[in-house]
Structure formats: structure tokens, C-alpha cells
């Protein structure tokens, strides 16, 4: 449906163009261009997204034996997943970690975005600050994750500092190889995806609107709750979608920082694929995809992005 | 008509951006229940002045007194001065009604209950002629209606002083004329003071009980519109009025002016740095070319004319290449026909001239 309207619009624009070449076949050349533009994307997505997803769904119903797999349809893998407490726990852990990291990125990211988008008056400075937020991405994902070990470990920087200043007498063990370290690591990596969209929405708020609110007698608190926050919600939703999609599919951070204490659905997929359990890995993949779909659908209900953007 | 003490008093207000003074010692007193229009070209500091009065900017020097109190350091939300923005600055996430109740419900001081706020807001919306549009969102109403919402939102708070920053600038021409009348009648009904900033001399003259002319951060003149119009005190006021032909020349002796039109006797000169002779467009008389005409007589070539409905403005090019304008009011009869490229002699009654400068003799 969208393809159709997208191809119509340029055709209409081209129709009154004075160039004779275009005027000779006004509709066709415009429509042809539009199809040409969308074709590579459609081919790519069909081959490498739609087809594999359909394949994963299909494989999840295959019959798995210890070292082989055959396409005889069965519900065994699905039954295994939903009857095993290990896997259901992992499902719950994934949802829990996602919710905590989502809240943490919001808690850390929103004030930062508020500072960048509203309180920094210079456009150049706010862009510079956003670039600074992206600096961690100049190093590889693995290094970023592993760098937390010398930071959070028993002999790590944080414990040394805490003891040096006499805040704690013994090193805190829970900092590394725990759920906490996974949350810290993920929040640090993904918070920038929250800051960006929110700062963008905030920077679009007309300064005069905020001044008008002040002039009408409202202090910052009332201006924030009634004007700034509602106007930034689309940014919060877009940021939340980014963070959710990435956190729900995560496995590397928990593998590197949890010391096997946190098993996310992503970690299970890695393990199952490693032991060639394709059918079971497909079940987990489908479950994860469905969860992500539900989360995105729920987030999109919060605001009408079509209207707000 | 006006209270004894001014509602707003500015004392030597200075505001600099870097080294550039936006306001260079502005002193101004505005009475209660008065419509003051503030005329200034772009860059004259008029918006900065409003922002200092509202409290969005803190002056580098000088004091702002409002309602008998020094409010110089007070934040805007504690001042109780209304501000209507040029772009209206409506709250985009709220309905028309919510826009108007916002300031009543959310004020830090003197907030009212939502029910009372709604009652007052509905009354105010009726007054500005927006009944029935309460539930609309702000992108479902026209420019003129947005203007009224912005006005209602400010007026419903009952401010003693409302600052309007080029309030008609964003409206199209016929709406502008209608809103002029409405602004005046709404102001009269509520008895509040309006300080209206504009770059349009017709708007300033039409709307203000008094007109203040601002240039390069200074108030050049403040007075009744007809006083400012008939008797501009400085050359720049005459320039901004856009109704005077101004000729450079010399003042050979007190009561005399030598310009491109000859040497004539004049009314006494107003002190100014430059010697200028001003004569209003509608005082000009166009005659067939007559090289022997006695001064003042300006020989010029007709270039073009502009039909304005109630009058016709004609453009002549003087011998020095400068454009001279004449205005013929339709009430004086049908306008004369001029031939493009034809030479004419422009004359006027020298008693109507305004002269600025100091006599060369000292």
C-alpha cells in the first residue's frame, strides 16, 4: 500500500515539468524511478530478513535428535521450552533485565537529553555534546564490554577507590560477575540510544513556548510536567524501542560480565546453536522475536508517532 | 484616563550582547489603561526591550519598575506581565481551552481550581470570539484564531500590562486590519495597558494612544500619534515615519535652508547633527516643468506611481538621482495623469517644512 502511494507522488510532481523528455511520458518515468528506488531494499530484506524468519519458524517445528535434525514436523522443541524451568527462568531474566536496563537508560539518559536539548542554548554546543555521547562507539563492542572487568572487579578501580577513601573496608564482590554488572554494562552501552532521540525531540521545542509558559506564571516543574515531558514522549518511545530491541537480543554483555550467572534468551540461542540444536534454537528465536514484536507494539501505543513527528 | 503613577517605568535600561548595545539607556514611563505602540526598524532593540520588561533578559544597567515595585531581578513567572509572542507560541500538545487554562491552573502563585479556570477561560474565549473552538487542537485553527488564543491565554490571567511583540506580523493583510480594531476594543474593555512593538509606521500610528520611536537602543521620541506624525523631533523619526521627503543641504543662516530646490526661508530648525529639510509626501504639488519657478522648486522626472485605493503615491527622480515621493489623496479629486519620463516641477508651501540641523554660523 505504501509502495503504491510512494510511486504515485513523484509521478504527480513530474507531470507539469517543462522538460519535453519528461512530458512525453509523464507517468511512466516517475513511476519507474520510484520502483527502481525501492527494489534493492525489497530484495535485500526479502532474502536476508523475511525468508530467514520464515525459515526459523519452520525449523522450530523440525524433529531434533542429539546430533541430527530432520524436517518431520513435531511440537517437541516447543514443549521442551515451555516445560523447562531453566528456560522459563531465562525468559523471565530476559524480561527483568530488559525492564531494569530500560528504566536505567531512561533515568540516566533523560536528564542528559534535557540538558543537551533544552538548557544548552547554542546549537553547535548541543551537537558537540551529542557527538561526545557517541565517543564510546569508536572502540569495538567487545573492548567496551571487557573494559568493565578491570573497572568493577575485586581488585578493580572502583573497589580500590572506595577503600582508599575509606567508604568500604572490604572489596564489594557484587560489582562484577553478577546481574548488577550486566545492568551497569548494558546501561552504559545503550544509554546513548535513549539520549539521542529524546534530545532531538527536546531541541525541536520552540523556546518561545517555554517562555510563554514562564510568563503565564508556571515554574520549571509545571512547565516540565505539562509541556516538556509530553512533547518529548515521541523521543522517549523511539529511544525505548532502540534500547528494547538491542537489550532483548543481547548475549555478549551477559556472557562477558555475568560469569554465567545471568542467562538471557540470547545466551541460550548461542549455546544451542553451538551444540547444533537448531530446532530448539529456532524456538527460542521465535519466542524472542514475538516478545520484541509485542514490546514494540506496546511502545507504539504510548504515542501516535505519525502525528507527533 | 490614566492613573497618577505609571504602571511601567524604565530607568536608563542598558542591555549589551557582547560589545553591541541592544538597549542604550532606555527610559520610558507607561501609564495604566494606555495603548503605547513602540515603533522601530529591525535591529532597533525593540524585541530586546520587551524581553527585558517581561524578565526573559536581565539588563546590564538600569531599573525596571512595574506596578510600583522594582522588578529588575525578578524572574518572569513572578512578574505578572503578559507577553504575546509574534509566532503565538501556543502549547502544541494542548487544546485551545487547555492553552487558556494553563496559566490559571499551573501558576506557582495564585493558581485556581480547574473548574474555576475553565469558567474564566470560557468567558475569555467568548470575549475574543472563539466560542465553540474550545476543543480544537492548535493546528486545527487559522492564524487569526491562534492570535486570539495567544491573547486570551495572556489576558485571562488579568495582567496590568501586556507586551505584544509584532502581534500582527504573522497575519495576512486583511486579517491584520481587523485584528487592529479588535486589539484596541479588547484592551479598552479590560482596561489593561498594552505595549505593542511594531516595525510598521502605519500600525504604530493607528493603534497607539501614544507612539514611542526606538532607534539603536534609544527612545527618540514619545508622544501622541499626530504629534509624532506632524512634528518628528529627530531626522530618524521622520525617516521611520516613511512619510517625509528629506533633503540634505545647509543652513546658511537661522531660518534659512539651502537645498536642491533653492534657498528658502523656513520655520526654526530643530537641533540635530545633520542639516535636513523635510516635507511630507502629501504636501507636494506637482506642476508642469517651469525652470523659472521661485524656490522651493524641485525639477524632477516622473518615474512611476502606485495606486493605494485612498491615495496615489508617485515617484519622481530629482536631478541628483534621488527619488522624491508625492501623495495625492483621492478625496481631493481624481489624481492627475503624469507621463513617464516627462519632467515636472515639484513645489510646496515652505511653511509646512520641518528643518533639522544647526545654522552654519553656529
PDB file of C-alpha atoms in Angstrom, chain B residues 167-328:
ATOM      1  CA  UNK B 167       1.452  40.650  17.137  1.00  0.00           C
ATOM      2  CA  UNK B 168       0.104  41.244  13.645  1.00  0.00           C
ATOM      3  CA  UNK B 169       3.302  40.367  11.793  1.00  0.00           C
ATOM      4  CA  UNK B 170       2.315  36.755  11.154  1.00  0.00           C
ATOM      5  CA  UNK B 171      -1.175  37.575   9.839  1.00  0.00           C
ATOM      6  CA  UNK B 172      -2.201  38.325   6.273  1.00  0.00           C
ATOM      7  CA  UNK B 173      -3.145  41.853   5.301  1.00  0.00           C
ATOM      8  CA  UNK B 174      -6.934  41.947   5.668  1.00  0.00           C
ATOM      9  CA  UNK B 175      -6.818  39.985   8.909  1.00  0.00           C
ATOM     10  CA  UNK B 176      -4.255  42.454  10.194  1.00  0.00           C
ATOM     11  CA  UNK B 177      -6.637  45.355   9.667  1.00  0.00           C
ATOM     12  CA  UNK B 178      -9.428  43.538  11.501  1.00  0.00           C
ATOM     13  CA  UNK B 179      -7.216  42.486  14.404  1.00  0.00           C
ATOM     14  CA  UNK B 180      -6.083  46.093  14.837  1.00  0.00           C
ATOM     15  CA  UNK B 181      -9.613  47.108  15.725  1.00  0.00           C
ATOM     16  CA  UNK B 182     -10.156  44.066  17.881  1.00  0.00           C
ATOM     17  CA  UNK B 183      -6.953  44.583  19.844  1.00  0.00           C
ATOM     18  CA  UNK B 184      -7.992  48.147  20.591  1.00  0.00           C
ATOM     19  CA  UNK B 185     -11.521  47.273  21.652  1.00  0.00           C
ATOM     20  CA  UNK B 186     -10.437  44.289  23.765  1.00  0.00           C
ATOM     21  CA  UNK B 187      -7.904  46.493  25.511  1.00  0.00           C
ATOM     22  CA  UNK B 188     -10.481  49.177  26.187  1.00  0.00           C
ATOM     23  CA  UNK B 189     -12.962  46.689  27.575  1.00  0.00           C
ATOM     24  CA  UNK B 190     -10.442  45.230  30.016  1.00  0.00           C
ATOM     25  CA  UNK B 191      -8.689  48.486  30.868  1.00  0.00           C
ATOM     26  CA  UNK B 192      -5.234  46.921  30.696  1.00  0.00           C
ATOM     27  CA  UNK B 193      -2.129  48.593  29.333  1.00  0.00           C
ATOM     28  CA  UNK B 194      -0.795  47.354  26.011  1.00  0.00           C
ATOM     29  CA  UNK B 195       2.782  47.900  24.898  1.00  0.00           C
ATOM     30  CA  UNK B 196       2.808  46.941  21.254  1.00  0.00           C
ATOM     31  CA  UNK B 197       6.043  46.604  19.322  1.00  0.00           C
ATOM     32  CA  UNK B 198       5.935  47.009  15.573  1.00  0.00           C
ATOM     33  CA  UNK B 199       8.115  47.823  12.609  1.00  0.00           C
ATOM     34  CA  UNK B 200       5.185  49.264  10.688  1.00  0.00           C
ATOM     35  CA  UNK B 201       4.671  53.004  10.980  1.00  0.00           C
ATOM     36  CA  UNK B 202       1.030  52.805   9.915  1.00  0.00           C
ATOM     37  CA  UNK B 203       0.350  50.185  12.584  1.00  0.00           C
ATOM     38  CA  UNK B 204       2.154  52.233  15.238  1.00  0.00           C
ATOM     39  CA  UNK B 205       0.266  55.405  14.371  1.00  0.00           C
ATOM     40  CA  UNK B 206      -3.096  53.663  14.028  1.00  0.00           C
ATOM     41  CA  UNK B 207      -3.007  51.718  17.260  1.00  0.00           C
ATOM     42  CA  UNK B 208      -1.189  53.704  19.899  1.00  0.00           C
ATOM     43  CA  UNK B 209      -2.668  56.278  22.242  1.00  0.00           C
ATOM     44  CA  UNK B 210       0.978  57.218  22.290  1.00  0.00           C
ATOM     45  CA  UNK B 211       3.783  56.250  19.952  1.00  0.00           C
ATOM     46  CA  UNK B 212       7.366  55.743  21.091  1.00  0.00           C
ATOM     47  CA  UNK B 213      10.031  55.664  18.402  1.00  0.00           C
ATOM     48  CA  UNK B 214      13.046  53.478  19.138  1.00  0.00           C
ATOM     49  CA  UNK B 215      16.318  53.576  17.230  1.00  0.00           C
ATOM     50  CA  UNK B 216      19.625  51.886  18.000  1.00  0.00           C
ATOM     51  CA  UNK B 217      18.594  51.133  21.546  1.00  0.00           C
ATOM     52  CA  UNK B 218      17.334  54.619  22.383  1.00  0.00           C
ATOM     53  CA  UNK B 219      13.893  56.187  22.592  1.00  0.00           C
ATOM     54  CA  UNK B 220      13.966  59.077  20.112  1.00  0.00           C
ATOM     55  CA  UNK B 221      10.513  60.459  20.715  1.00  0.00           C
ATOM     56  CA  UNK B 222       7.338  59.563  22.551  1.00  0.00           C
ATOM     57  CA  UNK B 223       4.039  61.313  22.061  1.00  0.00           C
ATOM     58  CA  UNK B 224       0.547  61.237  20.614  1.00  0.00           C
ATOM     59  CA  UNK B 225       0.445  59.774  17.090  1.00  0.00           C
ATOM     60  CA  UNK B 226      -0.482  63.096  15.466  1.00  0.00           C
ATOM     61  CA  UNK B 227       2.293  64.912  17.311  1.00  0.00           C
ATOM     62  CA  UNK B 228       4.860  62.373  16.201  1.00  0.00           C
ATOM     63  CA  UNK B 229       3.450  62.440  12.683  1.00  0.00           C
ATOM     64  CA  UNK B 230       3.306  66.198  12.295  1.00  0.00           C
ATOM     65  CA  UNK B 231       6.326  67.094  14.351  1.00  0.00           C
ATOM     66  CA  UNK B 232       9.046  64.450  14.329  1.00  0.00           C
ATOM     67  CA  UNK B 233      11.751  65.584  16.705  1.00  0.00           C
ATOM     68  CA  UNK B 234      14.749  63.978  15.020  1.00  0.00           C
ATOM     69  CA  UNK B 235      15.678  63.141  11.429  1.00  0.00           C
ATOM     70  CA  UNK B 236      15.409  59.408  12.145  1.00  0.00           C
ATOM     71  CA  UNK B 237      11.872  59.718  13.472  1.00  0.00           C
ATOM     72  CA  UNK B 238      10.966  61.455  10.213  1.00  0.00           C
ATOM     73  CA  UNK B 239      12.700  58.646   8.316  1.00  0.00           C
ATOM     74  CA  UNK B 240      10.895  55.842  10.146  1.00  0.00           C
ATOM     75  CA  UNK B 241       7.527  57.507   9.581  1.00  0.00           C
ATOM     76  CA  UNK B 242       8.146  56.980   5.882  1.00  0.00           C
ATOM     77  CA  UNK B 243       6.004  59.994   5.016  1.00  0.00           C
ATOM     78  CA  UNK B 244       8.643  62.688   4.528  1.00  0.00           C
ATOM     79  CA  UNK B 245      10.888  63.603   1.630  1.00  0.00           C
ATOM     80  CA  UNK B 246      14.165  64.504   3.319  1.00  0.00           C
ATOM     81  CA  UNK B 247      16.711  66.708   1.562  1.00  0.00           C
ATOM     82  CA  UNK B 248      20.275  67.241   2.707  1.00  0.00           C
ATOM     83  CA  UNK B 249      21.581  70.798   2.483  1.00  0.00           C
ATOM     84  CA  UNK B 250      22.995  73.609   4.563  1.00  0.00           C
ATOM     85  CA  UNK B 251      21.625  76.239   6.870  1.00  0.00           C
ATOM     86  CA  UNK B 252      23.320  79.476   5.795  1.00  0.00           C
ATOM     87  CA  UNK B 253      21.548  81.488   8.471  1.00  0.00           C
ATOM     88  CA  UNK B 254      18.904  80.951  11.158  1.00  0.00           C
ATOM     89  CA  UNK B 255      15.524  80.450   9.445  1.00  0.00           C
ATOM     90  CA  UNK B 256      17.009  79.597   6.071  1.00  0.00           C
ATOM     91  CA  UNK B 257      17.799  76.353   4.241  1.00  0.00           C
ATOM     92  CA  UNK B 258      19.795  75.824   1.054  1.00  0.00           C
ATOM     93  CA  UNK B 259      18.901  72.574  -0.691  1.00  0.00           C
ATOM     94  CA  UNK B 260      18.498  71.093  -4.165  1.00  0.00           C
ATOM     95  CA  UNK B 261      15.295  73.134  -4.530  1.00  0.00           C
ATOM     96  CA  UNK B 262      16.969  76.518  -3.906  1.00  0.00           C
ATOM     97  CA  UNK B 263      17.344  78.592  -0.776  1.00  0.00           C
ATOM     98  CA  UNK B 264      14.158  79.175   1.190  1.00  0.00           C
ATOM     99  CA  UNK B 265      13.153  80.684   4.448  1.00  0.00           C
ATOM    100  CA  UNK B 266      11.998  78.071   6.970  1.00  0.00           C
ATOM    101  CA  UNK B 267      10.439  77.602  10.368  1.00  0.00           C
ATOM    102  CA  UNK B 268      13.030  77.434  13.189  1.00  0.00           C
ATOM    103  CA  UNK B 269      15.312  74.373  12.903  1.00  0.00           C
ATOM    104  CA  UNK B 270      15.182  71.526  15.427  1.00  0.00           C
ATOM    105  CA  UNK B 271      18.645  70.807  16.759  1.00  0.00           C
ATOM    106  CA  UNK B 272      20.304  67.838  15.024  1.00  0.00           C
ATOM    107  CA  UNK B 273      23.740  66.768  13.850  1.00  0.00           C
ATOM    108  CA  UNK B 274      22.822  66.820  10.174  1.00  0.00           C
ATOM    109  CA  UNK B 275      21.118  69.584   8.206  1.00  0.00           C
ATOM    110  CA  UNK B 276      17.932  68.134   6.755  1.00  0.00           C
ATOM    111  CA  UNK B 277      14.832  69.606   5.192  1.00  0.00           C
ATOM    112  CA  UNK B 278      11.680  67.501   5.431  1.00  0.00           C
ATOM    113  CA  UNK B 279       8.397  67.903   3.590  1.00  0.00           C
ATOM    114  CA  UNK B 280       5.544  65.413   3.781  1.00  0.00           C
ATOM    115  CA  UNK B 281       4.580  63.454   0.662  1.00  0.00           C
ATOM    116  CA  UNK B 282       1.035  64.803   0.659  1.00  0.00           C
ATOM    117  CA  UNK B 283       2.233  68.427   0.866  1.00  0.00           C
ATOM    118  CA  UNK B 284       3.918  68.184  -2.524  1.00  0.00           C
ATOM    119  CA  UNK B 285       2.347  69.970  -5.500  1.00  0.00           C
ATOM    120  CA  UNK B 286       3.220  68.740  -8.990  1.00  0.00           C
ATOM    121  CA  UNK B 287       3.312  71.385 -11.753  1.00  0.00           C
ATOM    122  CA  UNK B 288       4.353  71.266 -15.405  1.00  0.00           C
ATOM    123  CA  UNK B 289       8.063  71.910 -15.758  1.00  0.00           C
ATOM    124  CA  UNK B 290       8.850  75.554 -15.130  1.00  0.00           C
ATOM    125  CA  UNK B 291      12.576  76.416 -14.906  1.00  0.00           C
ATOM    126  CA  UNK B 292      11.706  79.919 -13.713  1.00  0.00           C
ATOM    127  CA  UNK B 293       9.615  78.828 -10.720  1.00  0.00           C
ATOM    128  CA  UNK B 294      10.721  80.508  -7.480  1.00  0.00           C
ATOM    129  CA  UNK B 295      12.177  78.396  -4.636  1.00  0.00           C
ATOM    130  CA  UNK B 296      11.208  75.962  -3.329  1.00  0.00           C
ATOM    131  CA  UNK B 297      11.043  74.243  -6.679  1.00  0.00           C
ATOM    132  CA  UNK B 298      12.444  70.847  -7.496  1.00  0.00           C
ATOM    133  CA  UNK B 299      12.840  69.805 -11.111  1.00  0.00           C
ATOM    134  CA  UNK B 300      12.281  66.070 -11.399  1.00  0.00           C
ATOM    135  CA  UNK B 301      11.346  63.318 -13.836  1.00  0.00           C
ATOM    136  CA  UNK B 302       8.243  61.185 -13.296  1.00  0.00           C
ATOM    137  CA  UNK B 303       9.110  57.505 -12.942  1.00  0.00           C
ATOM    138  CA  UNK B 304       6.114  55.556 -11.662  1.00  0.00           C
ATOM    139  CA  UNK B 305       3.082  55.691  -9.465  1.00  0.00           C
ATOM    140  CA  UNK B 306       1.378  53.320  -7.096  1.00  0.00           C
ATOM    141  CA  UNK B 307      -2.378  53.178  -6.619  1.00  0.00           C
ATOM    142  CA  UNK B 308      -3.257  52.610  -2.957  1.00  0.00           C
ATOM    143  CA  UNK B 309      -7.034  52.953  -3.107  1.00  0.00           C
ATOM    144  CA  UNK B 310      -7.463  56.010  -0.936  1.00  0.00           C
ATOM    145  CA  UNK B 311      -4.469  57.730  -2.440  1.00  0.00           C
ATOM    146  CA  UNK B 312      -1.911  57.565  -5.237  1.00  0.00           C
ATOM    147  CA  UNK B 313       1.810  57.748  -4.490  1.00  0.00           C
ATOM    148  CA  UNK B 314       4.005  58.980  -7.361  1.00  0.00           C
ATOM    149  CA  UNK B 315       7.747  58.624  -7.630  1.00  0.00           C
ATOM    150  CA  UNK B 316       9.900  61.354  -9.204  1.00  0.00           C
ATOM    151  CA  UNK B 317      13.638  61.290  -9.785  1.00  0.00           C
ATOM    152  CA  UNK B 318      15.396  64.510  -8.867  1.00  0.00           C
ATOM    153  CA  UNK B 319      18.397  65.916 -10.727  1.00  0.00           C
ATOM    154  CA  UNK B 320      20.703  64.338  -8.145  1.00  0.00           C
ATOM    155  CA  UNK B 321      19.158  60.920  -8.837  1.00  0.00           C
ATOM    156  CA  UNK B 322      17.312  60.767  -5.509  1.00  0.00           C
ATOM    157  CA  UNK B 323      13.705  59.592  -5.510  1.00  0.00           C
ATOM    158  CA  UNK B 324      11.082  62.049  -4.289  1.00  0.00           C
ATOM    159  CA  UNK B 325       7.583  60.860  -3.462  1.00  0.00           C
ATOM    160  CA  UNK B 326       4.279  62.679  -3.719  1.00  0.00           C
ATOM    161  CA  UNK B 327       0.954  61.503  -2.405  1.00  0.00           C
ATOM    162  CA  UNK B 328      -2.414  62.520  -3.800  1.00  0.00           C
TER     163      UNK B 328
END
